[in-house]
Amino acid sequence: MSNRLKEFLAEANYVNLALETEDERIIGLTKDLCYLSHNVSARLLYYYTLCNKLQNVFLEERNEFELMYAEVDNKSNDATEISFDSEITKSRSLERQWLFGEATEVQEAAVSIGVYLKAYAMLEDVLNEICNIYQELKGLSASYRELDGGGIVRASLYIKNAVGINSSLSRDWQLLRHWNTIRNQVMHEDAKMNSNPKLLESINMLGINSIRDTTIGKTEVINITLQNVKDFLILIDKCLSAFVLHEDYWE
């Protein structure tokens, strides 16, 4: 698992070791990139590990509830006669089972979104840091802030203009753009589903489902699971590794 979260780290370290130059400025910039990649790798691993722990917590809760419900169900089925009280008990048990399933689903979605947004914010910040490194490397007067737009799209455009790295056509980058669509919906619309074709395409491409916010609610919301977040963390690492400039062009 952890080896899958070290592509950015490996690319940055390779540049730092393979670069043949005595220019202290360039050496300093490659070290900055290397330090940045170490920090990213550690945080991705921490978030991934947290997702694993939370998955185990929810799985344990589900298993415990299923055992408890099975005992109640068996007692009800073993009854020699059907009584009003036994039927009420069984009905309440079924209701509790439904509400428990709903609660755990909504709770997992809530914590998943928290980890996802934290990781997405890190991604944006790291891309901006890479922009700053390449700006200094090429001696550019304009920063990424002077471009139109914002977020990962603005940063990727700046990197393309500064050092010629164009990742916009890669499948990984397209998936990241879909995650950008999801992020905007989560942040600005409380993850509510709608008929926007762009949102529906992103949901489909990322394999994300929707759920009712609660039994009494009528709103369908984006259901980001912990597994979805783990896939997103791996994607971040792969995409960042693609923005590491080849050692021959650090000049």
Phi, psi and omega in degrees: 000307186295331179294336180281354181248026184232018180292315178299315178300315182295317180295316180294319179295321180298315178300316181298325181274325186276340184294127179251093180205153175250007179287111184297328179296313181292319177301318179296321180291320178294325176292323176300316179295321180295314178299319179299317181293324177296317179296316180297314181301318180296314182293320177299318179295318179298316181294319180296317179297320177299317178300318178299315180298316181293324176300318179294322179298311181293323178295318179297318178298317180296317180297317179297318180293319180297322177295316180296316181293323180299322179296315179296318181295319180296317179298320180293320181288333181279353182297138182285336179217153179272122179240162178300316182297318181293324179291322176297317179300316180294320179297317179294325178295318178296321178296317179296322179298316179297313182294325178295315179299318178296315183299314182293324179295315180293321180295317179297319179298322182294313181287328178297316179298322179299313179293319180300312181294324177297316180293322179294319178298320177298316179303311180300316182295318181294318178298322176294322177296321177296321175302315180298320179296315181288330175298315179291322180301315184267359179064038182276141179277329182272137177262173179297335182295340183275354176276154176291159178085202181188181175065212186291331181292314179297317181297316181295324178294319179296316180297321178298314181291325185282313187232004174083009178278116181242102181257006188295338182266353182286152180295321180299318180292323177297322176295322178296324177295324176295321176295329175297319177298317178297317181301315181298321180292322178294314185288319190258342183232019179055035176065018181288139176282150172209185185267012179301121182303324180296317178294315181297322177296317180295318177302315182292315183295327183267357179068035181260142178256178174236156178223163170287141181295319171207170180299319183276349180275162180246003187267131172271131181236157178294128183255089177276118180268169177296327177293321175302317180295319179299319176297321179295320179297318178295321179296320177304312182299316180296317182292319179296325180297331180287345180264008177275121182290136179302145186300336181289346186249012177273084182208000000 
